[in-house]
Short mmCIF file of C-alpha atoms and ligand atoms in Angstrom, two decimals:
data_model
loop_
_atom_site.label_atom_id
_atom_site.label_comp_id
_atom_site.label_asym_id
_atom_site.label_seq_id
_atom_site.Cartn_x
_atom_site.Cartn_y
_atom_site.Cartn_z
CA UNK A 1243 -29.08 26.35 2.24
CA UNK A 1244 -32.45 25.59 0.45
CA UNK A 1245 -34.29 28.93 -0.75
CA UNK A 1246 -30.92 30.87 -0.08
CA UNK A 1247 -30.88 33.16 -3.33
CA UNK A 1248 -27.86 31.96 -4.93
CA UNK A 1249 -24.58 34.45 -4.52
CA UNK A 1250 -22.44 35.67 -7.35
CA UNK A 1251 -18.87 35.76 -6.68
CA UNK A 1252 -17.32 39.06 -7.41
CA UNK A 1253 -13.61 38.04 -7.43
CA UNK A 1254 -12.81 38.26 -10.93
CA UNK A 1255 -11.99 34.70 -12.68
CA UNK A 1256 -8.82 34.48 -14.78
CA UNK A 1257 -11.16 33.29 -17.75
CA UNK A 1258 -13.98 36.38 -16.77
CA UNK A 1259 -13.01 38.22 -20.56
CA UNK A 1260 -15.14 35.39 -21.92
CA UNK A 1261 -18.07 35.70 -19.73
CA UNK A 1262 -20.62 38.36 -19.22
CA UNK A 1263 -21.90 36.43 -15.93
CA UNK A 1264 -19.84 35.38 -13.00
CA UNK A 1265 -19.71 32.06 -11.41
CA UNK A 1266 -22.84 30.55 -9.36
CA UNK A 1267 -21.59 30.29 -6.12
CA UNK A 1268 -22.72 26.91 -5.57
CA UNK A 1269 -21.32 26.17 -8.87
CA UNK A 1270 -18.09 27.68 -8.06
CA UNK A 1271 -17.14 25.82 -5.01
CA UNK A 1272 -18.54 22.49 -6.39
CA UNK A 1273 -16.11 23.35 -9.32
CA UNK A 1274 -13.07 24.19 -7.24
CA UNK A 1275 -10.55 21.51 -6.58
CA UNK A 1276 -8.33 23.14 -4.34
CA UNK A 1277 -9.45 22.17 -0.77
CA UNK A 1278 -7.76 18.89 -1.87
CA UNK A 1279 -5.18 19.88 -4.71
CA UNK A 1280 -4.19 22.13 -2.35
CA UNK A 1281 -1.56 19.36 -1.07
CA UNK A 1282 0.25 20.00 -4.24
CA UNK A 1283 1.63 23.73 -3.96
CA UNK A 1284 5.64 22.33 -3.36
CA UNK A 1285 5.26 20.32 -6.87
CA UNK A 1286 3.36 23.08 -8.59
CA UNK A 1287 6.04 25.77 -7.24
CA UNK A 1288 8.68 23.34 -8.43
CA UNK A 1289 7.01 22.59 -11.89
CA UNK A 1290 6.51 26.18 -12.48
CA UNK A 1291 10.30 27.18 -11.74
CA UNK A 1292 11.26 24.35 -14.20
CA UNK A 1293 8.98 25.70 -16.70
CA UNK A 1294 10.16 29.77 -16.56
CA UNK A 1295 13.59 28.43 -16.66
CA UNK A 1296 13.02 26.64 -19.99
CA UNK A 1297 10.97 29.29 -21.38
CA UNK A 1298 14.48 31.78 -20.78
CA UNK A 1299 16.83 29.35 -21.92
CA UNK A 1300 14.55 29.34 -25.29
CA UNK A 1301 14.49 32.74 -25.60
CA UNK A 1302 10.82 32.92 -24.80
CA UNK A 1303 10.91 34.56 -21.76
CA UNK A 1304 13.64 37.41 -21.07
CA UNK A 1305 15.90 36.60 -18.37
CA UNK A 1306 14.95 39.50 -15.67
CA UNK A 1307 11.20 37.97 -15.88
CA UNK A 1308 12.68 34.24 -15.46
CA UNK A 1309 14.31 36.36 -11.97
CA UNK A 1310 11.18 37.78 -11.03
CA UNK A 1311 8.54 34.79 -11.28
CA UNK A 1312 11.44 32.73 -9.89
CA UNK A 1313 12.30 34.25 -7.02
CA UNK A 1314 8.22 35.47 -6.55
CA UNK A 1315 7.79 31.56 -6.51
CA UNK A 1316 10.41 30.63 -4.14
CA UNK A 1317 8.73 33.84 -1.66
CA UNK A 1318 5.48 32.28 -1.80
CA UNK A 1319 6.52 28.68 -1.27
CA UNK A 1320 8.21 30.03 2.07
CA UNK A 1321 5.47 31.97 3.02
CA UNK A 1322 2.92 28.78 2.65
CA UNK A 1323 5.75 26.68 4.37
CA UNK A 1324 5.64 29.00 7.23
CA UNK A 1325 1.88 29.51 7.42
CA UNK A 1326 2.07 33.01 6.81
CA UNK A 1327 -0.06 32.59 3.43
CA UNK A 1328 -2.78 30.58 3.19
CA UNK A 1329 -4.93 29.50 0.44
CA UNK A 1330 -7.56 31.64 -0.63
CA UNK A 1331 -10.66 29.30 -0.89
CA UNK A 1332 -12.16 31.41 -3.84
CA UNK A 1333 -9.91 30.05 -5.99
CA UNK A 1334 -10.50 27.52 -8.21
CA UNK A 1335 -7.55 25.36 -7.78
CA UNK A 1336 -3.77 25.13 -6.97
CA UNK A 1337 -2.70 26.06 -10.17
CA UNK A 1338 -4.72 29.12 -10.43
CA UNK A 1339 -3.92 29.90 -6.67
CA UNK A 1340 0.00 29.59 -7.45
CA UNK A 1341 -0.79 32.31 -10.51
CA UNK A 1342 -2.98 34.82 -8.88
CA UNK A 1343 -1.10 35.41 -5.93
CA UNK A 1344 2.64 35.87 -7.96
CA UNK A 1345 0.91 37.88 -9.99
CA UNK A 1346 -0.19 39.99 -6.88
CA UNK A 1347 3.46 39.96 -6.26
CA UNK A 1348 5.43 40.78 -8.99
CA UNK A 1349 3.03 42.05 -11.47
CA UNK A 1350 2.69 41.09 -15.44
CA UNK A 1351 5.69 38.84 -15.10
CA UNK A 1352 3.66 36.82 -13.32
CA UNK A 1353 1.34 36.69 -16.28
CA UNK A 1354 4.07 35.54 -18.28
CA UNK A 1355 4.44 32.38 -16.59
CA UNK A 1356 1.74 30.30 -18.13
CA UNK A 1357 3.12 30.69 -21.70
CA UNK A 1358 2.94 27.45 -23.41
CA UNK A 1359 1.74 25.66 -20.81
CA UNK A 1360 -2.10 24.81 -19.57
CA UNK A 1361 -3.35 23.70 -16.41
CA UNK A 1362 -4.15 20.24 -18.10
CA UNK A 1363 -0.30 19.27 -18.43
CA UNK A 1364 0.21 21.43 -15.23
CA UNK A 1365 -2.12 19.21 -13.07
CA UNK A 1366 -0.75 16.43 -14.72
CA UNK A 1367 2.62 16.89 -14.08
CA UNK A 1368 2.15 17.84 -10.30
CA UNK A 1369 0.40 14.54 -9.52
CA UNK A 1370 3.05 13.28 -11.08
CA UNK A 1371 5.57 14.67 -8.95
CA UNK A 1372 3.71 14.63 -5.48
CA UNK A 1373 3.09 10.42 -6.55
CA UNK A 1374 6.37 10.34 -7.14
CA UNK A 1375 7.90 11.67 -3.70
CA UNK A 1376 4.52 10.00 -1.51
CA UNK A 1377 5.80 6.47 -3.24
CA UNK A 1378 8.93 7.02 -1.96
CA UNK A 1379 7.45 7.18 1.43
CA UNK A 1380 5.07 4.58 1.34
CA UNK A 1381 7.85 2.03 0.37
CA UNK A 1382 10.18 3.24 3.06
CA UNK A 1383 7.40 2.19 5.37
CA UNK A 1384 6.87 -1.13 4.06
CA UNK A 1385 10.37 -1.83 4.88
CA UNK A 1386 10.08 -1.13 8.26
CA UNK A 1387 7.40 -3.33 8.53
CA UNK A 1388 9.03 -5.86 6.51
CA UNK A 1389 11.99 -5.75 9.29
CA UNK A 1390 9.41 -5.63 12.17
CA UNK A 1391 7.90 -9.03 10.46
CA UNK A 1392 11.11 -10.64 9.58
CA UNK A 1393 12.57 -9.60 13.30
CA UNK A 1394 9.77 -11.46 14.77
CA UNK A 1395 10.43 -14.32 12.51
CA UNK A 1396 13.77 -14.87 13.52
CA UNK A 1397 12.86 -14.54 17.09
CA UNK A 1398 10.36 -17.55 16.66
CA UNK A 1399 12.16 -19.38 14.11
CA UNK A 1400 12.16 -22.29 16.96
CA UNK A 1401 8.64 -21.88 17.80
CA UNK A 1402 6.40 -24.98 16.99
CA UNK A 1403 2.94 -24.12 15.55
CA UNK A 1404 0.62 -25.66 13.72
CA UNK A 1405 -0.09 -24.74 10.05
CA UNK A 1406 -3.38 -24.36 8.44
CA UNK A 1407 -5.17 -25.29 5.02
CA UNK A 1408 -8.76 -24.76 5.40
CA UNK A 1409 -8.33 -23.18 8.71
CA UNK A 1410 -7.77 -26.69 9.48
CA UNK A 1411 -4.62 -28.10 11.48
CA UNK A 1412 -2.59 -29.38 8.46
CA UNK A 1413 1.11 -29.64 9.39
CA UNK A 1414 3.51 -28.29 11.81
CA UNK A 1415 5.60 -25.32 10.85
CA UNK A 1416 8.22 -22.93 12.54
CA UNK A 1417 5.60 -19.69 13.72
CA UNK A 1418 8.85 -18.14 11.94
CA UNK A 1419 7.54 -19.80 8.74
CA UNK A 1420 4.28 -18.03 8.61
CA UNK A 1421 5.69 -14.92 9.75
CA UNK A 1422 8.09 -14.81 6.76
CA UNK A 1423 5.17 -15.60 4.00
CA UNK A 1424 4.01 -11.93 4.86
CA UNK A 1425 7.59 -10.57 4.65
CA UNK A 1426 7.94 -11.94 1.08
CA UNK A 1427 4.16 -10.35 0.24
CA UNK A 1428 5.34 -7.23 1.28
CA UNK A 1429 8.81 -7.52 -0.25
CA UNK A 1430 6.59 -7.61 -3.40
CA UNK A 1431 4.40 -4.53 -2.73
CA UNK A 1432 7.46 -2.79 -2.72
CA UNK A 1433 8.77 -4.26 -6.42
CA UNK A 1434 4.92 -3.14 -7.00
CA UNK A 1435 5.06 0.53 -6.14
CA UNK A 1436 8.73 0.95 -7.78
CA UNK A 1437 7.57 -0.32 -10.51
CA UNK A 1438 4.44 1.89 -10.97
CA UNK A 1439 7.16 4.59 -10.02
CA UNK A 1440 9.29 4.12 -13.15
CA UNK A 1441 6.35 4.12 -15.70
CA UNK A 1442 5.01 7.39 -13.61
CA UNK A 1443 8.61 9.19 -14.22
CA UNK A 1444 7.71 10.78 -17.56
CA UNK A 1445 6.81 14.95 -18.39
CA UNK A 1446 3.91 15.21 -19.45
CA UNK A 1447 4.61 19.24 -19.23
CA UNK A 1448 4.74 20.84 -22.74
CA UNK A 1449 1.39 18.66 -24.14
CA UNK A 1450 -0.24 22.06 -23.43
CA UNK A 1451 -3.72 21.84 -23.66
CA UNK A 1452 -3.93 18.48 -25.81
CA UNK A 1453 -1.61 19.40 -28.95
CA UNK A 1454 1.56 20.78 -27.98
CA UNK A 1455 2.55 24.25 -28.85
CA UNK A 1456 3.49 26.13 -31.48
CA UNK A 1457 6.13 27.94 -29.14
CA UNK A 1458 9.64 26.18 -29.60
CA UNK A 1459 9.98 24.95 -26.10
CA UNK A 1460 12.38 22.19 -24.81
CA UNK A 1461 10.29 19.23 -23.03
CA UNK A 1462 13.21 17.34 -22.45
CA UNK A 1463 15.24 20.45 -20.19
CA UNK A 1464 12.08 20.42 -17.84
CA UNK A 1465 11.90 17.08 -17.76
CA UNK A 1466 15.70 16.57 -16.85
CA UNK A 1467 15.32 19.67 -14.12
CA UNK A 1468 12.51 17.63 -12.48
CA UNK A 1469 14.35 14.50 -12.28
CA UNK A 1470 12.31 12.49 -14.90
CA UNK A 1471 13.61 9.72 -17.02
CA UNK A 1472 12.17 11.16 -20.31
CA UNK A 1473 8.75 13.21 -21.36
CA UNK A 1474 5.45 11.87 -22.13
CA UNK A 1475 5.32 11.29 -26.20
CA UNK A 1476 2.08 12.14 -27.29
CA UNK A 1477 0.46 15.24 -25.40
CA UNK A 1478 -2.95 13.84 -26.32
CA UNK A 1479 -1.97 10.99 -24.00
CA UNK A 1480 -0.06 13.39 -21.51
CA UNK A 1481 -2.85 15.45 -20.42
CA UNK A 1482 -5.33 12.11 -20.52
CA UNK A 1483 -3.48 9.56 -19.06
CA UNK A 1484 -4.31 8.32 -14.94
CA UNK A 1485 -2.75 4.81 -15.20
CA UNK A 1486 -0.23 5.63 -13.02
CA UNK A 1487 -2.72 7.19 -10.64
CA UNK A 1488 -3.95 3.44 -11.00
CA UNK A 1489 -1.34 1.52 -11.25
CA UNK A 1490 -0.14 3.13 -7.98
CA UNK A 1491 -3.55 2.24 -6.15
CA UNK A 1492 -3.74 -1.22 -7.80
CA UNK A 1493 -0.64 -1.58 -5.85
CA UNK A 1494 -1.96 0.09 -2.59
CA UNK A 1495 -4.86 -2.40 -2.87
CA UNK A 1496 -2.77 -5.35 -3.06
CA UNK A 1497 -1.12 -3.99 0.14
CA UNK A 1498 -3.61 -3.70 1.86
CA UNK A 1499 -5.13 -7.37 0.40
CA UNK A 1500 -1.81 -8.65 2.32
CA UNK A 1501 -2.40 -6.27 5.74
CA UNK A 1502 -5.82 -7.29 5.46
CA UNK A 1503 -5.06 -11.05 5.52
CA UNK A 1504 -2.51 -10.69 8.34
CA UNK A 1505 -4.77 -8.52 10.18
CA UNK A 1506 -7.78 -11.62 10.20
CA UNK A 1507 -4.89 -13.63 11.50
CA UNK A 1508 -3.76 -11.15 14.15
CA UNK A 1509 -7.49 -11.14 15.23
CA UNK A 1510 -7.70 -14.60 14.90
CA UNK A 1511 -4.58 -15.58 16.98
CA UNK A 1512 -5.54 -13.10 19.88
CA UNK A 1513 -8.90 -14.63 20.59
CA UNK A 1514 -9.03 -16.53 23.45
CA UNK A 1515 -10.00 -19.70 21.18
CA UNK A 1516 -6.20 -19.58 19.79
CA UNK A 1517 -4.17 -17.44 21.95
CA UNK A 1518 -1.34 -17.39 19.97
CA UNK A 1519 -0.35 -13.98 20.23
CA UNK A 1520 -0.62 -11.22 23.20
CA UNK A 1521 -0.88 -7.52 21.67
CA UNK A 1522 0.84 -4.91 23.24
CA UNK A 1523 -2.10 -2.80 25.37
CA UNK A 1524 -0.57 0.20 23.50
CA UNK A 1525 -2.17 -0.93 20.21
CA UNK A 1526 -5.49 -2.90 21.96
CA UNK A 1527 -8.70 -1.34 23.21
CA UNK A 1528 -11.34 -2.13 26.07
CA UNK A 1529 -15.01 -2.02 26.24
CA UNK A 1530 -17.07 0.06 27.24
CA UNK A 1531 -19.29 -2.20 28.79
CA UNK A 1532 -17.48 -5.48 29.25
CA UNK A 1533 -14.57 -5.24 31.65
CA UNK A 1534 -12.72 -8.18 30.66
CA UNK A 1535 -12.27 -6.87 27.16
CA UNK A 1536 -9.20 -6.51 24.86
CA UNK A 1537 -9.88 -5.62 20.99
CA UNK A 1538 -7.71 -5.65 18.31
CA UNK A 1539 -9.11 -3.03 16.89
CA UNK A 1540 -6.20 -1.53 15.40
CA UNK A 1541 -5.82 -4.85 12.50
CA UNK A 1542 -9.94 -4.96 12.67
CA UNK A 1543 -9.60 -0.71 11.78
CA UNK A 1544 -6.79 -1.86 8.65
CA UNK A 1545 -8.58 -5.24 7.90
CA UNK A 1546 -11.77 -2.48 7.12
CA UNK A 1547 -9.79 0.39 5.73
CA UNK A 1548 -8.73 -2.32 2.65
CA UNK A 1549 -12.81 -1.95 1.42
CA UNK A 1550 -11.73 1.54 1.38
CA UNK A 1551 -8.83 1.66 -0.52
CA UNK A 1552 -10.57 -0.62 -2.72
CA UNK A 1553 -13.05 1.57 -3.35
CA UNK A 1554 -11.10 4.87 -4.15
CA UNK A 1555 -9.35 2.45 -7.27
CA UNK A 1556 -12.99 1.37 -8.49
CA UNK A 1557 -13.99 4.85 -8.12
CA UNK A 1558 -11.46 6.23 -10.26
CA UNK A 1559 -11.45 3.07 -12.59
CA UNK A 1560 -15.17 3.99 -12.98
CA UNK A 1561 -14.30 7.65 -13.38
CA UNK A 1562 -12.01 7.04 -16.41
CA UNK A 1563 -13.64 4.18 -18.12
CA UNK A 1564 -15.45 6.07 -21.10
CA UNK A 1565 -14.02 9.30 -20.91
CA UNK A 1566 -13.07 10.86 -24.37
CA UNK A 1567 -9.87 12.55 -24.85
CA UNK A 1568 -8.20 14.86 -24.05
CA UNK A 1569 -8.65 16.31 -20.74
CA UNK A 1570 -12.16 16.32 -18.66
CA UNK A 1571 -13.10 17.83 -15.83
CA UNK A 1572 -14.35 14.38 -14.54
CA UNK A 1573 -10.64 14.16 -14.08
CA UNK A 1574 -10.11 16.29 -11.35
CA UNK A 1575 -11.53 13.10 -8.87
CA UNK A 1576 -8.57 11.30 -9.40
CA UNK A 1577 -7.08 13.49 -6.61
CA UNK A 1578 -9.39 12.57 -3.90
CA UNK A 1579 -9.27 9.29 -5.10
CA UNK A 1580 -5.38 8.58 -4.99
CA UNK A 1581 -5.07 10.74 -2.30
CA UNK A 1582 -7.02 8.90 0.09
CA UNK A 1583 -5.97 5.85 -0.93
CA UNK A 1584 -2.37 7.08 -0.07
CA UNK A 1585 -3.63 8.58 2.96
CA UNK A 1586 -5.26 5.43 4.34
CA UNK A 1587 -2.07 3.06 3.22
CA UNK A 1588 0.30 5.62 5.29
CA UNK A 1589 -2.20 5.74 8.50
CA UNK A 1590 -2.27 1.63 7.93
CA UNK A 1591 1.33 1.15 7.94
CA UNK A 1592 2.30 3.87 10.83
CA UNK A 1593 -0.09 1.76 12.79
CA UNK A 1594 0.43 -1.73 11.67
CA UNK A 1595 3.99 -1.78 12.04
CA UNK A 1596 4.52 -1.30 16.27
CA UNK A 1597 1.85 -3.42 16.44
CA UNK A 1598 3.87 -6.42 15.15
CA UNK A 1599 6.98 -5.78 16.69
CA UNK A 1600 5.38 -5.61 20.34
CA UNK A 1601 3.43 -8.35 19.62
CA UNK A 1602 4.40 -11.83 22.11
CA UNK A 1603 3.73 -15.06 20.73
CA UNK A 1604 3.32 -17.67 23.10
CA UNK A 1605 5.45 -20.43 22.25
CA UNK A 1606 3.81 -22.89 24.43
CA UNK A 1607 0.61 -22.74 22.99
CA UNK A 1608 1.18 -22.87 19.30
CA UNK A 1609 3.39 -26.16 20.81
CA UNK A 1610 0.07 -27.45 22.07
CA UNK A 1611 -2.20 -26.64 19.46
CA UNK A 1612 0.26 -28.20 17.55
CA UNK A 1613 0.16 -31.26 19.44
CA UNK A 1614 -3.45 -31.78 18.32
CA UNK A 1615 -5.33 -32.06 15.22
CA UNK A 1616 -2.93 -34.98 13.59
CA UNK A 1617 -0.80 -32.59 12.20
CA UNK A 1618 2.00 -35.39 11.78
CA UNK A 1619 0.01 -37.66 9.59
CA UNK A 1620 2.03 -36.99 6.13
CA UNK A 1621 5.23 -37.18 7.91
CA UNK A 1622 3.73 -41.10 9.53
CA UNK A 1623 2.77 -41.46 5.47
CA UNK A 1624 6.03 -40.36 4.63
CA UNK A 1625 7.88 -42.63 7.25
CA UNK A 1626 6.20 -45.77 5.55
CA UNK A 1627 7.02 -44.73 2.14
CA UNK A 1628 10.85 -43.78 2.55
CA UNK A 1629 10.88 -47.55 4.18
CA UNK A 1630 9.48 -48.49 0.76
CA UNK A 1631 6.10 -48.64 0.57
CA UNK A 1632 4.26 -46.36 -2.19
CA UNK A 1633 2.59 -42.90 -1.19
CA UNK A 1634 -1.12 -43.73 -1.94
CA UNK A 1635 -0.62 -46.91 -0.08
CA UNK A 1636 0.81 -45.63 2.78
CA UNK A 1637 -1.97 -42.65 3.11
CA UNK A 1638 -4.54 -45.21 3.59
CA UNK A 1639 -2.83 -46.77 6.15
CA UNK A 1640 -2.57 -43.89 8.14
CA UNK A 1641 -5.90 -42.67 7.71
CA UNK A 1642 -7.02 -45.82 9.15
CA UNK A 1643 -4.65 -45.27 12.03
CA UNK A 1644 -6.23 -41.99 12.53
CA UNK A 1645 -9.33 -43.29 12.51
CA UNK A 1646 -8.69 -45.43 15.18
CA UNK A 1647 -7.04 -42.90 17.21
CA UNK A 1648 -9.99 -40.67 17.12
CA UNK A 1649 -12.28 -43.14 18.66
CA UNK A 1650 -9.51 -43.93 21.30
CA UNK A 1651 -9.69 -40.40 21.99
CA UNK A 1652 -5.35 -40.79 21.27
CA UNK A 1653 -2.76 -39.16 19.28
CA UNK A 1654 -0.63 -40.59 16.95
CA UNK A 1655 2.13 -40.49 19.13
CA UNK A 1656 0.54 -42.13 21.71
CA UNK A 1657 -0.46 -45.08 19.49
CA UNK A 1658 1.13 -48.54 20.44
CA UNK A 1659 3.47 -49.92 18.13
CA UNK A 1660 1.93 -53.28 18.21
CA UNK A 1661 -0.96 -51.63 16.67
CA UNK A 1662 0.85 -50.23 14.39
CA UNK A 1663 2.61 -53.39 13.06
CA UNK A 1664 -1.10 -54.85 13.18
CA UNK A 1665 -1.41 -52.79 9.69
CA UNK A 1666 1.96 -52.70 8.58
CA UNK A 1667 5.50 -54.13 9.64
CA UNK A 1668 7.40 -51.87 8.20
CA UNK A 1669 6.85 -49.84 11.42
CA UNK A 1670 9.08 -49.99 14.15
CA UNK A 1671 10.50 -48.14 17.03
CA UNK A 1672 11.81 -45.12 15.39
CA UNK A 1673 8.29 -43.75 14.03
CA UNK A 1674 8.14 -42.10 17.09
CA UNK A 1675 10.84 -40.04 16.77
CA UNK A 1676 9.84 -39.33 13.25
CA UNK A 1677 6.68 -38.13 14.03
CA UNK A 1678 7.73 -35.74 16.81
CA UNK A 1679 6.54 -32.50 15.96
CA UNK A 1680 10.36 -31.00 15.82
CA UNK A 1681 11.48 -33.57 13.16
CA UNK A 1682 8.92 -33.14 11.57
CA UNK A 1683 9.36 -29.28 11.08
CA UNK A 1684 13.13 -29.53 11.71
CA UNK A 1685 13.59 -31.93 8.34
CA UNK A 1686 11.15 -29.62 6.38
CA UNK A 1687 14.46 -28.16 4.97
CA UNK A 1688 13.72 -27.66 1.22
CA UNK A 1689 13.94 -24.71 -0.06
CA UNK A 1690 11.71 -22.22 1.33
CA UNK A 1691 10.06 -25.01 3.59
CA UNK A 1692 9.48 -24.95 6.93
CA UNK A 1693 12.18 -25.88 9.30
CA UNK A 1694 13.68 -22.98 11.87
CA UNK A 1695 17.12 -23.03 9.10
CA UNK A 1696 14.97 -22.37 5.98
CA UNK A 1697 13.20 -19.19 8.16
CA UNK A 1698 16.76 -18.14 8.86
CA UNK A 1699 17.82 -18.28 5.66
CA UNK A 1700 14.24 -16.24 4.43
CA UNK A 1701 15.32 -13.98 6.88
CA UNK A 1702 19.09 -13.54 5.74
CA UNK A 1703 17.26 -12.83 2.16
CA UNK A 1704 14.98 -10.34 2.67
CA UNK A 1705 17.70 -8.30 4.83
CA UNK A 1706 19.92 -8.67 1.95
CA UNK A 1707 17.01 -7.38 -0.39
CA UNK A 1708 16.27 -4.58 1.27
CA UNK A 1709 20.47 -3.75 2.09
CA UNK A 1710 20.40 -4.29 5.79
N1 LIG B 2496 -8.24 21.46 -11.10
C1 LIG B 2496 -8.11 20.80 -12.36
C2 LIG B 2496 -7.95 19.29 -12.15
O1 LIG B 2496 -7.65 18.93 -11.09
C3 LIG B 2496 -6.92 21.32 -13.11
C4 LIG B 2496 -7.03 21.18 -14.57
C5 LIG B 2496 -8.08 22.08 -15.06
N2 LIG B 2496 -8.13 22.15 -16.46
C6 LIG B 2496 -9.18 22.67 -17.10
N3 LIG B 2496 -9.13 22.70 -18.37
N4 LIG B 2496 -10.23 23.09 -16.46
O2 LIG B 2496 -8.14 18.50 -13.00
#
């Protein structure tokens, strides 16, 4: 558009009496939010209703007004509902949108409307309220995958796999085990996001610009017609606060932290190195070159979307840190911001979700895997030690023994017994059958450990938390 003469707009802006120019048109769109805040109309309809209602029952407004902009309102939330109006991109943002177009309808009632009230406390209280109902959502589906993961569990509470610190074979658990460490992550995302919920459920509406109004309104009647658990106390703060915008994407980040780490394992375990897992081919791709090819791209695609989500919180972090107060327009990013965050999560989770419950995990090969690697050296340690002989001693022993083994290309359980009385006579017999791989996850029973009864009782707990 270089060398374009610049256009000026000729729709009249509801600040014009100020101005003896109109907007750039450049300037204009680059100043308009509502290709984005656009999203909002239900909770700026809703807000607005609240608002006339208050401003009757104070004796502000006269009643037949309240009627009018009401029921103008509820018309024009239909008609967007249904398509039949659309948003006028020449205006500057949701808010203004809302305004214009009752006005259009029911005439200087519709001017009315914004009586003790700004668009800073307006925008903030619609965020508010769209946050609030999107939360909602995004914890309902974390439970569903929390029961796709904790279904899965259960199914494979009895299947033998081997554990990993350091991505290194460590000790056998129950695949049930590692399946449940996610669901109690994600039980916590949830505690997360209701918690960023309940310090988001305050009115900011009634700060006004930055300093309240002279207008004897009632903050607390809006506040209790919107379903809040109190208003903002300082409108200063009401029209400048964005921590629950953060908060809420701190949380969303530390979601997707936990898809992200399951995702790197989903990879991991469908690789032909591990084979762990099969994916369902309804959430797999192929190449486009190599015909033997099946990508998980759908944990690779959430594994990269986390940078993302990431990013939209230090973007708005960035955005906020050393802003004065009150209100700036800087603050009109947090929308895109939060928005895609939420976005991104919801996508994630729609996605995510099927992919774990069709998943297969193939018993038999965990088993194997599981059968390498030494994985039952602390329980041989342990074996020596519960026959008396102290921990530290007993570890050296065994990493002798294992020593041994690997040059005798053997595992443990294939070690003689007169061998192992060679370094100590406390063995006998019965190590073997201590050091099979299902004692040795079967008599992991402390609490929260690893046995196929402690999965089934992680199970029974996060049904019960979440009331199923
Ligand atoms: N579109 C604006 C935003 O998203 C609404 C608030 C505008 N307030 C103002 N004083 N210009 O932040």
């Amino acid at each position: 558009m270089r060398g374009r003469q610049s256009v000026f707009l000729i729709m009249e802006k509801m600040w014009a009496g100020r101005f003896e120019k109109a907007l750039d048109k450049k300037a204009d769109d680059f100043n308009s939010s509502l290709r984005f805040d656009c999203r909002m109309y239900a909770q700026d309809i809703k807000g607005s209703i609240a608002h006339a209602t208050m401003l009757a029952k104070q004796g502000i407004l006269s009643n037949a007004d309240k009627e009018l902009i009401i029921d103008g309102l509820a018309g024009i939330l239909e008609d967007i509902d249904s398509g039949k109006l659309t948003f006028d991109t020449e205006a500057e943002d949701i808010h203004m949108f809302v305004e214009a177009e009752l006005t259009k309808r029911i005439g200087d009632a519709g001017k009315r409307l914004h009586t003790a009230r700004s668009r800073n406390d307006q925008v903030a209280l619609d965020i508010r309220l769209y946050l609030r109902d999107k939360a909602a959502e995004v914890v309902a589906l974390i439970k569903e995958l929390v029961l796709a993961v904790t279904n899965q569990a259960e199914k494979n509470a009895d299947v033998i796999a081997p554990g990993y610190t350091h991505l290194q074979r460590a000790q056998p658990i129950s695949f049930g085990h590692h399946l449940m460490a996610y669901s109690m992550m994600l039980l916590r995302d949830i505690g997360r996001i209701e918690d960023a919920v309940k310090r988001m459920n305050f009115s900011p509406l009634g700060s006004c610009a930055l300093a309240g109004t002279t207008y004897p309104t009632n903050r607390m009647f809006v506040a209790e017609q919107l379903g809040f658990d109190g208003i903002t106390r300082n409108s200063i703060d009401g029209v400048s606060d964005r921590d629950f915008c953060l908060e809420l994407m701190s949380a969303f980040s530390i979601l997707m932290t936990h898809l992200s780490r399951f995702s790197e394992e989903i990879i991991l375990w469908s690789s032909w190195e591990f084979k762990f897992i099969d994916l369902d081919d309804s959430y797999t791709t192929g190449s486009s070159i190599m015909p033997q090819k099946k990508n998980p791209d759908m944990a690779e695609l959430v594994r990269g979307k986390t940078g993302r989500v990431f990013g939209d919180l230090m973007g708005l972090l960035t955005t906020l840190k050393g802003l004065p107060l009150a209100y700036n327009k800087d603050m009109q990013e947090d929308k895109e911001a939060v928005f895609d965050a939420l976005d991104t999560v919801v996508m994630c989770l729609e996605v995510f979700t099927p992919m774990i419950a069709t998943m297969q995990v193939n018993g038999d090969v965990t088993y194997r895997a599981a059968q390498k690697g030494f994985i039952n050296a602390t329980d041989l340690a342990d074996y020596l030690t519960k026959k008396g002989m102290p921990f530290r001693a007993a570890y050296k022993i065994v990493g002798t023994i294992v020593g041994e083994c690997i040059k005798k290309d053997c595992v443990l359980d294939e070690y003689p017994l007169e061998a192992y009385k060679a370094h100590s006579e406390l063995f006998a017999e019965d190590l073997y059958t201590e050091i099979a791989l299902e004692t040795c996850v079967n008599k992991r029973n402390s609490a929260g450990g690893a046995s196929a009864k402690s999965v089934l009782e992680q199970v029974a707990y996060v049904r019960e938390n979440l009331g199923e």
